[in-house]
GROMACS .gro file of C-alpha atoms in nm:
model
  384
    1MET     CA    1  11.783  10.381   8.293
    2LEU     CA    2  12.128  10.333   8.528
    3ARG     CA    3  12.161  10.573   8.273
    4HIS     CA    4  12.011  10.857   8.453
    5PRO     CA    5  12.258  11.029   8.722
    6ILE     CA    6  11.952  11.068   8.943
    7VAL     CA    7  11.866  10.754   8.925
    8LEU     CA    8  12.212  10.612   9.039
    9ALA     CA    9  12.246  10.842   9.302
   10ALA     CA   10  11.872  10.773   9.418
   11LEU     CA   11  12.023  10.370   9.450
   12ALA     CA   12  12.375  10.441   9.604
   13ALA     CA   13  12.170  10.628   9.860
   14THR     CA   14  11.928  10.362   9.925
   15GLY     CA   15  12.250  10.068   9.916
   16LEU     CA   16  12.407  10.315  10.147
   17TRP     CA   17  12.095  10.374  10.458
   18LEU     CA   18  12.123   9.947  10.391
   19CYS     CA   19  12.456   9.931  10.502
   20GLN     CA   20  12.331  10.118  10.799
   21PHE     CA   21  12.020   9.965  10.868
   22SER     CA   22  12.166   9.636  10.881
   23ALA     CA   23  12.465   9.786  11.099
   24VAL     CA   24  12.227   9.891  11.344
   25ARG     CA   25  11.999   9.612  11.352
   26PHE     CA   26  12.271   9.375  11.436
   27LEU     CA   27  12.579   9.577  11.606
   28TYR     CA   28  12.352   9.851  11.845
   29GLY     CA   29  12.038   9.670  11.925
   30GLY     CA   30  11.857   9.902  11.706
   31ASN     CA   31  11.950  10.223  11.852
   32TRP     CA   32  12.043  10.437  11.566
   33THR     CA   33  12.294  10.671  11.781
   34GLY     CA   34  12.514  10.361  11.728
   35LEU     CA   35  12.645  10.544  11.396
   36PHE     CA   36  12.747  10.842  11.617
   37CYS     CA   37  13.026  10.621  11.813
   38ILE     CA   38  12.992  10.763  12.165
   39SER     CA   39  13.218  10.716  12.377
   40PRO     CA   40  13.131  10.707  12.784
   41ARG     CA   41  13.369  10.952  12.857
   42MET     CA   42  13.197  11.246  12.677
   43PRO     CA   43  13.034  11.469  12.844
   44VAL     CA   44  12.662  11.499  12.789
   45PRO     CA   45  12.461  11.870  12.859
   46GLU     CA   46  12.168  11.849  13.080
   47PHE     CA   47  11.947  11.825  12.789
   48LEU     CA   48  12.058  11.568  12.629
   49ARG     CA   49  12.037  11.339  12.932
   50THR     CA   50  11.674  11.204  12.895
   51GLU     CA   51  11.838  11.051  12.509
   52GLN     CA   52  11.925  10.680  12.524
   53LEU     CA   53  12.256  10.703  12.365
   54TYR     CA   54  12.419  10.393  12.234
   55LEU     CA   55  12.793  10.400  12.393
   56PHE     CA   56  13.107  10.226  12.321
   57PRO     CA   57  13.299  10.069  12.658
   58GLY     CA   58  13.612  10.140  12.696
   59SER     CA   59  13.678  10.383  12.341
   60THR     CA   60  13.752  10.749  12.294
   61GLY     CA   61  13.474  10.796  12.048
   62TYR     CA   62  13.491  10.938  11.714
   63ASP     CA   63  13.406  11.251  11.576
   64GLY     CA   64  13.063  11.202  11.514
   65GLN     CA   65  13.000  11.219  11.902
   66ILE     CA   66  13.097  11.619  11.847
   67PHE     CA   67  12.889  11.694  11.563
   68HIS     CA   68  12.591  11.464  11.721
   69LEU     CA   69  12.600  11.789  12.025
   70VAL     CA   70  12.628  12.031  11.769
   71ALA     CA   71  12.371  11.961  11.546
   72HIS     CA   72  12.133  11.975  11.859
   73ASP     CA   73  12.286  12.312  11.981
   74PRO     CA   74  12.399  12.439  11.679
   75TRP     CA   75  12.379  12.844  11.767
   76MET     CA   76  12.523  12.747  12.152
   77ARG     CA   77  12.294  12.867  12.365
   78ARG     CA   78  12.258  12.464  12.551
   79GLY     CA   79  12.544  12.426  12.683
   80SER     CA   80  12.758  12.205  12.386
   81PRO     CA   81  13.018  12.407  12.358
   82ARG     CA   82  13.155  12.371  12.728
   83ALA     CA   83  13.135  11.959  12.694
   84ILE     CA   84  13.398  11.999  12.324
   85THR     CA   85  13.754  12.045  12.357
   86GLY     CA   86  13.791  12.311  12.130
   87SER     CA   87  13.471  12.406  12.080
   88GLY     CA   88  13.549  12.710  11.848
   89PHE     CA   89  13.719  12.475  11.620
   90ARG     CA   90  13.498  12.166  11.572
   91TYR     CA   91  13.186  12.458  11.538
   92GLN     CA   92  13.396  12.582  11.221
   93ARG     CA   93  13.246  12.238  11.081
   94ILE     CA   94  12.862  12.411  11.047
   95LEU     CA   95  12.764  12.305  10.753
   96VAL     CA   96  12.621  11.913  10.839
   97PRO     CA   97  12.502  11.973  11.242
   98ALA     CA   98  12.327  12.301  11.094
   99LEU     CA   99  12.101  12.159  10.812
  100ALA     CA  100  12.053  11.858  11.024
  101TRP     CA  101  11.903  12.053  11.279
  102THR     CA  102  11.725  12.318  11.037
  103LEU     CA  103  11.550  11.983  10.882
  104ALA     CA  104  11.447  11.871  11.204
  105LEU     CA  105  11.282  12.191  11.262
  106GLY     CA  106  11.507  12.272  11.609
  107ARG     CA  107  11.371  11.956  11.760
  108ASP     CA  108  11.579  11.749  11.992
  109GLU     CA  109  11.353  11.403  11.899
  110TRP     CA  110  11.420  11.487  11.513
  111ILE     CA  111  11.807  11.593  11.505
  112HIS     CA  112  11.935  11.218  11.445
  113ALA     CA  113  11.704  11.097  11.192
  114ALA     CA  114  11.796  11.393  10.995
  115TYR     CA  115  12.154  11.417  11.068
  116PHE     CA  116  12.125  11.109  10.875
  117ALA     CA  117  11.874  11.182  10.630
  118VAL     CA  118  12.189  11.484  10.557
  119ILE     CA  119  12.466  11.275  10.524
  120LEU     CA  120  12.224  11.079  10.274
  121GLY     CA  121  12.148  11.338  10.097
  122PHE     CA  122  12.547  11.458  10.103
  123SER     CA  123  12.628  11.045   9.939
  124PHE     CA  124  12.340  11.154   9.652
  125LEU     CA  125  12.480  11.459   9.569
  126GLY     CA  126  12.796  11.399   9.528
  127VAL     CA  127  12.680  11.032   9.340
  128PHE     CA  128  12.468  11.251   9.116
  129TRP     CA  129  12.726  11.540   9.048
  130LEU     CA  130  12.974  11.277   8.956
  131ALA     CA  131  12.786  11.144   8.716
  132ARG     CA  132  12.693  11.494   8.554
  133VAL     CA  133  13.126  11.529   8.529
  134ALA     CA  134  13.148  11.170   8.389
  135GLN     CA  135  12.840  11.282   8.116
  136THR     CA  136  13.006  11.571   8.036
  137ARG     CA  137  13.294  11.372   7.923
  138GLN     CA  138  13.151  11.178   7.703
  139LEU     CA  139  13.169  10.899   7.962
  140HIS     CA  140  12.919  10.629   8.173
  141PRO     CA  141  12.730  10.843   8.411
  142ALA     CA  142  12.742  10.526   8.625
  143TRP     CA  143  13.144  10.587   8.707
  144GLY     CA  144  12.951  10.842   8.982
  145LEU     CA  145  12.891  10.524   9.172
  146ALA     CA  146  13.259  10.588   9.281
  147PHE     CA  147  13.190  10.842   9.503
  148LEU     CA  148  13.126  10.575   9.720
  149ALA     CA  149  13.463  10.463   9.725
  150VAL     CA  150  13.574  10.791   9.852
  151PRO     CA  151  13.724  10.712  10.198
  152ALA     CA  152  13.557  11.047  10.331
  153THR     CA  153  13.136  10.872  10.154
  154ILE     CA  154  13.287  10.538  10.343
  155THR     CA  155  13.370  10.701  10.685
  156SER     CA  156  13.096  10.969  10.751
  157ALA     CA  157  12.806  10.650  10.678
  158ASP     CA  158  12.986  10.459  10.909
  159ARG     CA  159  13.078  10.657  11.156
  160MET     CA  160  12.846  11.034  11.068
  161THR     CA  161  13.155  11.240  11.003
  162ALA     CA  162  13.047  11.541  10.800
  163ASP     CA  163  13.347  11.481  10.576
  164VAL     CA  164  13.104  11.352  10.320
  165ALA     CA  165  12.949  11.698  10.282
  166LEU     CA  166  13.268  11.851  10.142
  167ALA     CA  167  13.359  11.529   9.918
  168ALA     CA  168  13.010  11.637   9.764
  169LEU     CA  169  13.071  11.947   9.732
  170VAL     CA  170  13.404  11.925   9.571
  171ALA     CA  171  13.208  11.734   9.334
  172GLY     CA  172  13.021  11.972   9.212
  173PHE     CA  173  13.288  12.219   9.209
  174ALA     CA  174  13.413  11.976   8.918
  175LEU     CA  175  13.081  12.028   8.752
  176TYR     CA  176  13.002  12.362   8.767
  177ALA     CA  177  13.389  12.533   8.748
  178GLY     CA  178  13.425  12.318   8.403
  179SER     CA  179  13.094  12.482   8.270
  180GLY     CA  180  13.183  12.882   8.343
  181SER     CA  181  12.911  12.938   8.630
  182ILE     CA  182  13.064  13.140   8.885
  183TRP     CA  183  12.791  13.181   9.092
  184ARG     CA  184  12.722  12.813   9.110
  185THR     CA  185  13.129  12.739   9.189
  186THR     CA  186  13.105  13.023   9.462
  187ALA     CA  187  12.779  12.904   9.644
  188ILE     CA  188  12.940  12.554   9.618
  189CYS     CA  189  13.268  12.677   9.736
  190ALA     CA  190  13.062  12.878  10.086
  191ALA     CA  191  12.927  12.592  10.148
  192ALA     CA  192  13.211  12.391  10.122
  193ILE     CA  193  13.431  12.645  10.360
  194LEU     CA  194  13.113  12.562  10.588
  195ALA     CA  195  13.157  12.178  10.541
  196ARG     CA  196  13.515  12.230  10.700
  197GLU     CA  197  13.782  12.466  10.697
  198THR     CA  198  14.012  12.260  10.425
  199GLY     CA  199  13.724  12.340  10.159
  200GLY     CA  200  13.896  12.685  10.159
  201LEU     CA  201  14.169  12.543   9.970
  202ILE     CA  202  13.954  12.485   9.705
  203VAL     CA  203  13.846  12.878   9.670
  204ALA     CA  204  14.226  12.960   9.695
  205GLY     CA  205  14.323  12.771   9.423
  206TYR     CA  206  14.015  12.863   9.191
  207GLY     CA  207  14.139  13.251   9.231
  208ILE     CA  208  14.427  13.178   9.163
  209TYR     CA  209  14.334  13.013   8.824
  210LEU     CA  210  14.088  13.309   8.755
  211LEU     CA  211  14.423  13.587   8.819
  212SER     CA  212  14.587  13.392   8.595
  213ARG     CA  213  14.396  13.432   8.343
  214GLY     CA  214  14.379  13.780   8.407
  215GLU     CA  215  13.922  13.717   8.536
  216ILE     CA  216  13.941  13.960   8.745
  217ARG     CA  217  13.572  14.014   8.864
  218ARG     CA  218  13.463  13.626   8.878
  219MET     CA  219  13.825  13.609   9.058
  220PHE     CA  220  13.668  13.834   9.347
  221ALA     CA  221  13.363  13.688   9.288
  222ALA     CA  222  13.463  13.389   9.387
  223ALA     CA  223  13.680  13.509   9.684
  224GLY     CA  224  13.339  13.619   9.783
  225ALA     CA  225  13.257  13.253   9.949
  226PHE     CA  226  13.435  13.288  10.199
  227LEU     CA  227  13.235  13.601  10.333
  228PRO     CA  228  12.936  13.315  10.470
  229ALA     CA  229  13.259  13.165  10.742
  230ALA     CA  230  13.433  13.490  10.834
  231ALA     CA  231  13.063  13.596  10.976
  232TRP     CA  232  13.038  13.255  11.090
  233TYR     CA  233  13.397  13.218  11.275
  234LEU     CA  234  13.326  13.589  11.397
  235PHE     CA  235  13.020  13.489  11.579
  236ILE     CA  236  13.154  13.166  11.751
  237ASN     CA  237  13.457  13.310  11.903
  238HIS     CA  238  13.167  13.478  12.104
  239GLY     CA  239  12.970  13.166  12.226
  240ALA     CA  240  13.293  12.891  12.199
  241SER     CA  241  13.529  12.812  12.409
  242ARG     CA  242  13.947  12.895  12.190
  243SER     CA  243  14.043  12.632  11.989
  244GLU     CA  244  14.307  12.426  12.089
  245ALA     CA  245  14.662  12.477  11.946
  246ILE     CA  246  14.635  12.263  11.602
  247GLY     CA  247  14.907  12.220  11.419
  248TYR     CA  248  14.817  12.059  11.095
  249LEU     CA  249  15.101  12.167  10.888
  250ASN     CA  250  15.517  12.141  10.897
  251TRP     CA  251  15.702  12.307  10.680
  252ILE     CA  252  15.924  11.995  10.584
  253PRO     CA  253  15.732  11.854  10.303
  254LEU     CA  254  15.635  11.539  10.379
  255SER     CA  255  15.737  11.509  10.716
  256GLY     CA  256  15.388  11.328  10.830
  257LEU     CA  257  15.349  11.026  10.581
  258LEU     CA  258  15.780  10.986  10.612
  259ASP     CA  259  15.720  10.961  11.000
  260ARG     CA  260  15.403  10.752  11.001
  261ILE     CA  261  15.602  10.537  10.717
  262VAL     CA  262  15.918  10.496  10.989
  263HIS     CA  263  15.695  10.431  11.276
  264PRO     CA  264  15.445  10.152  11.183
  265ALA     CA  265  15.167  10.122  11.437
  266ALA     CA  266  15.194   9.903  11.773
  267TYR     CA  267  14.846   9.679  11.775
  268ALA     CA  268  14.692   9.567  12.076
  269ILE     CA  269  14.552   9.253  11.857
  270GLY     CA  270  14.785   8.975  11.797
  271GLY     CA  271  14.788   8.691  11.504
  272TRP     CA  272  14.719   8.747  11.125
  273ARG     CA  273  14.472   9.024  11.236
  274GLY     CA  274  14.728   9.224  11.382
  275GLU     CA  275  14.995   9.119  11.069
  276ALA     CA  276  14.723   9.242  10.790
  277ALA     CA  277  14.631   9.562  10.977
  278VAL     CA  278  15.035   9.655  10.923
  279LEU     CA  279  15.068   9.522  10.584
  280PHE     CA  280  14.710   9.751  10.477
  281ASP     CA  281  14.873  10.020  10.633
  282PHE     CA  282  15.156  10.021  10.447
  283LEU     CA  283  14.940   9.955  10.110
  284ALA     CA  284  14.691  10.277  10.244
  285LEU     CA  285  15.001  10.485  10.211
  286ALA     CA  286  15.129  10.329   9.913
  287GLY     CA  287  14.813  10.462   9.804
  288VAL     CA  288  14.899  10.813   9.923
  289GLY     CA  289  15.216  10.772   9.749
  290LEU     CA  290  15.025  10.685   9.418
  291LEU     CA  291  14.791  11.009   9.510
  292LEU     CA  292  15.102  11.209   9.534
  293ALA     CA  293  15.251  11.096   9.203
  294ALA     CA  294  14.964  11.147   9.016
  295VAL     CA  295  14.979  11.532   9.158
  296ALA     CA  296  15.308  11.585   9.010
  297ARG     CA  297  15.253  11.402   8.635
  298LEU     CA  298  14.986  11.701   8.611
  299VAL     CA  299  15.268  11.949   8.708
  300LEU     CA  300  15.524  11.767   8.446
  301ALA     CA  301  15.193  11.773   8.179
  302ARG     CA  302  15.188  12.162   8.293
  303ARG     CA  303  14.800  12.091   8.338
  304TRP     CA  304  14.638  12.431   8.440
  305ASP     CA  305  14.273  12.503   8.466
  306ALA     CA  306  14.022  12.521   8.797
  307LEU     CA  307  14.058  12.147   8.867
  308SER     CA  308  14.409  12.125   8.830
  309ALA     CA  309  14.472  12.464   9.044
  310ALA     CA  310  14.182  12.278   9.334
  311ILE     CA  311  14.443  11.981   9.331
  312PHE     CA  312  14.741  12.144   9.364
  313ALA     CA  313  14.575  12.363   9.669
  314PHE     CA  314  14.514  12.000   9.785
  315ALA     CA  315  14.833  11.861   9.706
  316LEU     CA  316  15.040  12.137   9.889
  317ALA     CA  317  14.819  12.087  10.266
  318THR     CA  318  14.879  11.682  10.241
  319ILE     CA  319  15.296  11.666  10.169
  320LEU     CA  320  15.250  11.963  10.447
  321LEU     CA  321  15.016  11.774  10.667
  322SER     CA  322  15.242  11.704  10.973
  323ARG     CA  323  14.947  11.608  11.262
  324ARG     CA  324  15.031  11.245  11.364
  325ASP     CA  325  14.674  11.187  11.487
  326VAL     CA  326  14.555  11.245  11.137
  327TRP     CA  327  14.885  11.001  10.978
  328GLU     CA  328  14.755  10.728  11.219
  329ASP     CA  329  14.485  10.526  11.068
  330ALA     CA  330  14.336  10.522  10.752
  331TYR     CA  331  14.006  10.653  10.859
  332SER     CA  332  14.187  10.952  10.970
  333PHE     CA  333  14.361  11.070  10.691
  334GLY     CA  334  14.140  10.935  10.414
  335ARG     CA  335  13.914  11.141  10.490
  336VAL     CA  336  14.140  11.404  10.538
  337ILE     CA  337  14.260  11.369  10.137
  338SER     CA  338  13.956  11.276  10.020
  339PRO     CA  339  13.886  11.656   9.864
  340LEU     CA  340  14.235  11.529   9.683
  341LEU     CA  341  14.131  11.184   9.580
  342LEU     CA  342  13.825  11.322   9.398
  343LEU     CA  343  14.020  11.553   9.239
  344VAL     CA  344  14.231  11.332   9.108
  345PHE     CA  345  14.039  11.091   8.994
  346ILE     CA  346  13.804  11.313   8.826
  347GLU     CA  347  14.124  11.504   8.655
  348ASP     CA  348  14.207  11.127   8.523
  349LEU     CA  349  13.878  11.022   8.408
  350PRO     CA  350  13.872  11.022   8.052
  351ALA     CA  351  14.267  10.892   8.020
  352ARG     CA  352  14.281  10.622   8.263
  353PRO     CA  353  13.981  10.571   8.459
  354PHE     CA  354  14.065  10.256   8.625
  355ALA     CA  355  14.370  10.323   8.698
  356ALA     CA  356  14.230  10.687   8.868
  357LEU     CA  357  14.094  10.414   9.140
  358ALA     CA  358  14.385  10.259   9.263
  359PRO     CA  359  14.493  10.524   9.566
  360MET     CA  360  14.169  10.558   9.645
  361ALA     CA  361  14.109  10.147   9.637
  362LEU     CA  362  14.444  10.061   9.866
  363ILE     CA  363  14.261  10.284  10.111
  364ASP     CA  364  13.982  10.154  10.130
  365LEU     CA  365  14.101   9.819  10.188
  366ARG     CA  366  14.273   9.962  10.518
  367ILE     CA  367  13.945  10.138  10.608
  368GLY     CA  368  13.759   9.730  10.545
  369LEU     CA  369  13.954   9.574  10.750
  370ASN     CA  370  13.878   9.814  11.039
  371ILE     CA  371  13.480   9.740  10.991
  372GLY     CA  372  13.559   9.399  10.857
  373ARG     CA  373  13.465   9.299  11.218
  374GLU     CA  374  13.098   9.418  11.199
  375LEU     CA  375  13.035   9.271  10.845
  376GLU     CA  376  13.124   8.961  10.990
  377ALA     CA  377  12.842   9.037  11.291
  378ILE     CA  378  12.600   9.134  11.015
  379LEU     CA  379  12.645   8.831  10.853
  380HIS     CA  380  12.585   8.661  11.087
  381GLY     CA  381  12.313   8.793  11.264
  382LEU     CA  382  12.145   8.727  10.885
  383LEU     CA  383  12.270   8.390  10.875
  384LYS     CA  384  12.066   8.294  11.215
   0.00000   0.00000   0.00000
């Protein structure tokens, strides 16, 4: 039974839901909006003032609080863009909020449940597609459960970020690009760009690969994946505020990563927790180093296929990634580089499956330290 990808995916999604249910029950007093990690300082449009939101005192919140607003107002008609700093940039990542709004039939009272369902749905798809990839490589489909270790999956389940959608679509790309299905691949790429703008790196790498093989018609078909995003970006330029200048990249290679290593974070917590946080920070950064070393090995081996082309595109972006608040914690850079982590894992899966998990495992250790207090509270609640 555990050889069926659908069964594995269903078990994985059920397990994630049980984790969320436990967190809501024992940490947030049964209020599911606690998963959005909303700051008291987050502006709330008038139409949402009657919602009983769980707020985190003294916190600046997390990205889930923004996607919560977007899901209630995806077409920018009810004032949400005015509550979001750089709303033009935030609204680019419309896929998850728009799917939640559609599933809820646009009804505010159903948005939360629909949003959680979409996150779990992409977790299901990620495990399913990764299990299918393992099957195509003559491996046990249970390797699909490794999708649960992708930082984007963990952070999306814990804080309702939309990154799990891109990670799942990357797994779908690996499956269908390998099979040569250009239309399925293009559809997945189009959705990936709407999930997060970095999804465009998949199309860039894939397009270069097709061009190198002289498959010009297929290249233009793949480039069509940009059209839905281009249309959406034109639309939001009329309804959202201009994006704040966001300098994510620096042409000095590895400047962001090296700056983070040279300037370790200072934590207010003292004792062994503070020391452990710094140590696990360096372990997570070592995971990034292992990841880039794996990419370098592919370059030296002159690996060139649809998957490796996407890997090289994401690796270049990671090398040039310099924005400090991205590198400041494993939650941030872990979910940003999740597509690269997953692609390298898939590429290395047949030859060295356990070694391929090492970069993700090191980053997950740091993320696990972040949610350790939540687990303690849940266990305490269960044992009461």
